[in-house]
mmCIF file with all atom_site columns, C-alpha atoms in Angstrom:
data_model
loop_
_atom_site.group_PDB
_atom_site.id
_atom_site.type_symbol
_atom_site.label_atom_id
_atom_site.label_alt_id
_atom_site.label_comp_id
_atom_site.label_asym_id
_atom_site.label_entity_id
_atom_site.label_seq_id
_atom_site.pdbx_PDB_ins_code
_atom_site.Cartn_x
_atom_site.Cartn_y
_atom_site.Cartn_z
_atom_site.occupancy
_atom_site.B_iso_or_equiv
_atom_site.pdbx_formal_charge
_atom_site.auth_seq_id
_atom_site.auth_comp_id
_atom_site.auth_asym_id
_atom_site.auth_atom_id
_atom_site.pdbx_PDB_model_num
ATOM 1  C CA . UNK A 1 1  ? 10.931 -23.967 16.183 1.00 83.00 ? 1  UNK A CA 1
ATOM 2  C CA . UNK A 1 2  ? 8.123  -22.565 14.051 1.00 96.00 ? 2  UNK A CA 1
ATOM 3  C CA . UNK A 1 3  ? 5.996  -25.553 13.095 1.00 98.00 ? 3  UNK A CA 1
ATOM 4  C CA . UNK A 1 4  ? 3.287  -25.887 10.459 1.00 98.00 ? 4  UNK A CA 1
ATOM 5  C CA . UNK A 1 5  ? -0.256 -27.035 11.304 1.00 97.00 ? 5  UNK A CA 1
ATOM 6  C CA . UNK A 1 6  ? 0.253  -29.893 8.850  1.00 98.00 ? 6  UNK A CA 1
ATOM 7  C CA . UNK A 1 7  ? 3.270  -30.931 6.796  1.00 98.00 ? 7  UNK A CA 1
ATOM 8  C CA . UNK A 1 8  ? 3.792  -30.114 3.148  1.00 98.00 ? 8  UNK A CA 1
ATOM 9  C CA . UNK A 1 9  ? 4.794  -33.265 1.280  1.00 98.00 ? 9  UNK A CA 1
ATOM 10 C CA . UNK A 1 10 ? 7.389  -32.765 -1.445 1.00 98.00 ? 10 UNK A CA 1
ATOM 11 C CA . UNK A 1 11 ? 9.322  -35.056 -3.768 1.00 96.00 ? 11 UNK A CA 1
ATOM 12 C CA . UNK A 1 12 ? 12.892 -35.777 -2.782 1.00 89.00 ? 12 UNK A CA 1
ATOM 13 C CA . UNK A 1 13 ? 15.717 -35.765 -5.342 1.00 84.00 ? 13 UNK A CA 1
ATOM 14 C CA . UNK A 1 14 ? 15.917 -39.493 -4.610 1.00 86.00 ? 14 UNK A CA 1
ATOM 15 C CA . UNK A 1 15 ? 13.358 -41.377 -6.693 1.00 88.00 ? 15 UNK A CA 1
ATOM 16 C CA . UNK A 1 16 ? 10.322 -42.555 -4.758 1.00 89.00 ? 16 UNK A CA 1
ATOM 17 C CA . UNK A 1 17 ? 11.139 -40.631 -1.584 1.00 93.00 ? 17 UNK A CA 1
ATOM 18 C CA . UNK A 1 18 ? 8.764  -38.065 -0.114 1.00 96.00 ? 18 UNK A CA 1
ATOM 19 C CA . UNK A 1 19 ? 9.929  -35.443 2.349  1.00 95.00 ? 19 UNK A CA 1
ATOM 20 C CA . UNK A 1 20 ? 7.482  -34.049 4.892  1.00 97.00 ? 20 UNK A CA 1
ATOM 21 C CA . UNK A 1 21 ? 8.293  -30.406 5.533  1.00 98.00 ? 21 UNK A CA 1
ATOM 22 C CA . UNK A 1 22 ? 6.705  -29.451 8.839  1.00 98.00 ? 22 UNK A CA 1
ATOM 23 C CA . UNK A 1 23 ? 8.446  -26.263 9.944  1.00 98.00 ? 23 UNK A CA 1
ATOM 24 C CA . UNK A 1 24 ? 9.851  -22.978 8.696  1.00 98.00 ? 24 UNK A CA 1
ATOM 25 C CA . UNK A 1 25 ? 13.494 -23.995 9.034  1.00 98.00 ? 25 UNK A CA 1
ATOM 26 C CA . UNK A 1 26 ? 13.054 -27.156 6.978  1.00 98.00 ? 26 UNK A CA 1
ATOM 27 C CA . UNK A 1 27 ? 11.071 -25.250 4.348  1.00 98.00 ? 27 UNK A CA 1
ATOM 28 C CA . UNK A 1 28 ? 13.893 -22.709 3.990  1.00 98.00 ? 28 UNK A CA 1
ATOM 29 C CA . UNK A 1 29 ? 16.478 -25.500 3.744  1.00 97.00 ? 29 UNK A CA 1
ATOM 30 C CA . UNK A 1 30 ? 14.412 -27.238 1.067  1.00 97.00 ? 30 UNK A CA 1
ATOM 31 C CA . UNK A 1 31 ? 13.961 -24.015 -0.910 1.00 98.00 ? 31 UNK A CA 1
ATOM 32 C CA . UNK A 1 32 ? 17.722 -23.451 -0.948 1.00 97.00 ? 32 UNK A CA 1
ATOM 33 C CA . UNK A 1 33 ? 18.226 -26.795 -2.730 1.00 95.00 ? 33 UNK A CA 1
ATOM 34 C CA . UNK A 1 34 ? 16.042 -25.814 -5.687 1.00 96.00 ? 34 UNK A CA 1
ATOM 35 C CA . UNK A 1 35 ? 17.664 -24.594 -8.890 1.00 94.00 ? 35 UNK A CA 1
ATOM 36 C CA . UNK A 1 36 ? 14.813 -22.290 -9.870 1.00 90.00 ? 36 UNK A CA 1
ATOM 37 C CA . UNK A 1 37 ? 14.575 -18.846 -8.294 1.00 93.00 ? 37 UNK A CA 1
ATOM 38 C CA . UNK A 1 38 ? 11.080 -17.911 -9.500 1.00 96.00 ? 38 UNK A CA 1
ATOM 39 C CA . UNK A 1 39 ? 8.721  -15.299 -8.113 1.00 98.00 ? 39 UNK A CA 1
ATOM 40 C CA . UNK A 1 40 ? 6.983  -17.972 -6.031 1.00 98.00 ? 40 UNK A CA 1
ATOM 41 C CA . UNK A 1 41 ? 10.364 -19.145 -4.702 1.00 98.00 ? 41 UNK A CA 1
ATOM 42 C CA . UNK A 1 42 ? 11.260 -15.590 -3.682 1.00 98.00 ? 42 UNK A CA 1
ATOM 43 C CA . UNK A 1 43 ? 7.889  -15.148 -1.967 1.00 98.00 ? 43 UNK A CA 1
ATOM 44 C CA . UNK A 1 44 ? 8.381  -18.397 -0.047 1.00 98.00 ? 44 UNK A CA 1
ATOM 45 C CA . UNK A 1 45 ? 11.880 -17.428 1.082  1.00 98.00 ? 45 UNK A CA 1
ATOM 46 C CA . UNK A 1 46 ? 10.609 -13.994 2.142  1.00 98.00 ? 46 UNK A CA 1
ATOM 47 C CA . UNK A 1 47 ? 7.767  -15.608 4.109  1.00 98.00 ? 47 UNK A CA 1
ATOM 48 C CA . UNK A 1 48 ? 10.192 -17.964 5.868  1.00 98.00 ? 48 UNK A CA 1
ATOM 49 C CA . UNK A 1 49 ? 12.448 -15.047 6.800  1.00 98.00 ? 49 UNK A CA 1
ATOM 50 C CA . UNK A 1 50 ? 9.472  -13.007 8.009  1.00 98.00 ? 50 UNK A CA 1
ATOM 51 C CA . UNK A 1 51 ? 8.325  -15.891 10.211 1.00 98.00 ? 51 UNK A CA 1
ATOM 52 C CA . UNK A 1 52 ? 11.821 -16.261 11.675 1.00 97.00 ? 52 UNK A CA 1
ATOM 53 C CA . UNK A 1 53 ? 11.986 -12.505 12.354 1.00 97.00 ? 53 UNK A CA 1
ATOM 54 C CA . UNK A 1 54 ? 8.534  -12.454 13.946 1.00 97.00 ? 54 UNK A CA 1
ATOM 55 C CA . UNK A 1 55 ? 6.936  -10.252 11.309 1.00 98.00 ? 55 UNK A CA 1
ATOM 56 C CA . UNK A 1 56 ? 5.130  -13.186 9.693  1.00 98.00 ? 56 UNK A CA 1
ATOM 57 C CA . UNK A 1 57 ? 3.656  -16.487 10.769 1.00 98.00 ? 57 UNK A CA 1
ATOM 58 C CA . UNK A 1 58 ? 4.556  -20.116 10.227 1.00 98.00 ? 58 UNK A CA 1
ATOM 59 C CA . UNK A 1 59 ? 1.229  -20.622 8.444  1.00 98.00 ? 59 UNK A CA 1
ATOM 60 C CA . UNK A 1 60 ? 1.974  -17.808 5.989  1.00 98.00 ? 60 UNK A CA 1
ATOM 61 C CA . UNK A 1 61 ? 5.341  -19.433 5.299  1.00 98.00 ? 61 UNK A CA 1
ATOM 62 C CA . UNK A 1 62 ? 3.643  -22.812 4.866  1.00 98.00 ? 62 UNK A CA 1
ATOM 63 C CA . UNK A 1 63 ? 1.169  -21.393 2.345  1.00 98.00 ? 63 UNK A CA 1
ATOM 64 C CA . UNK A 1 64 ? 3.910  -19.690 0.308  1.00 98.00 ? 64 UNK A CA 1
ATOM 65 C CA . UNK A 1 65 ? 6.099  -22.797 0.465  1.00 98.00 ? 65 UNK A CA 1
ATOM 66 C CA . UNK A 1 66 ? 3.244  -24.980 -0.781 1.00 98.00 ? 66 UNK A CA 1
ATOM 67 C CA . UNK A 1 67 ? 2.595  -22.605 -3.706 1.00 98.00 ? 67 UNK A CA 1
ATOM 68 C CA . UNK A 1 68 ? 6.304  -22.595 -4.579 1.00 98.00 ? 68 UNK A CA 1
ATOM 69 C CA . UNK A 1 69 ? 6.512  -26.403 -4.343 1.00 98.00 ? 69 UNK A CA 1
ATOM 70 C CA . UNK A 1 70 ? 3.574  -26.746 -6.713 1.00 98.00 ? 70 UNK A CA 1
ATOM 71 C CA . UNK A 1 71 ? 5.107  -24.259 -9.172 1.00 97.00 ? 71 UNK A CA 1
ATOM 72 C CA . UNK A 1 72 ? 8.467  -26.058 -8.998 1.00 97.00 ? 72 UNK A CA 1
ATOM 73 C CA . UNK A 1 73 ? 6.764  -29.424 -9.617 1.00 96.00 ? 73 UNK A CA 1
ATOM 74 C CA . UNK A 1 74 ? 7.699  -31.149 -6.377 1.00 97.00 ? 74 UNK A CA 1
ATOM 75 C CA . UNK A 1 75 ? 4.435  -30.970 -4.436 1.00 97.00 ? 75 UNK A CA 1
ATOM 76 C CA . UNK A 1 76 ? 2.998  -34.418 -3.671 1.00 95.00 ? 76 UNK A CA 1
#
């Protein structure tokens, strides 16, 4: 499993619940639940795929995921 150096905390669809995303697989799963498919979302998905394929790193995926979460309004 490709883990992050520190988790990215995001809002859950359930009110008051925070989800700690701490690896590439969980980040990709979380991204697939979002309705928006913005440029930042696409970059985050691409970074997750690159990490899984070995052409990118977990930390690159974490950074892109955090940017996408902020843009989507779910970053805690």
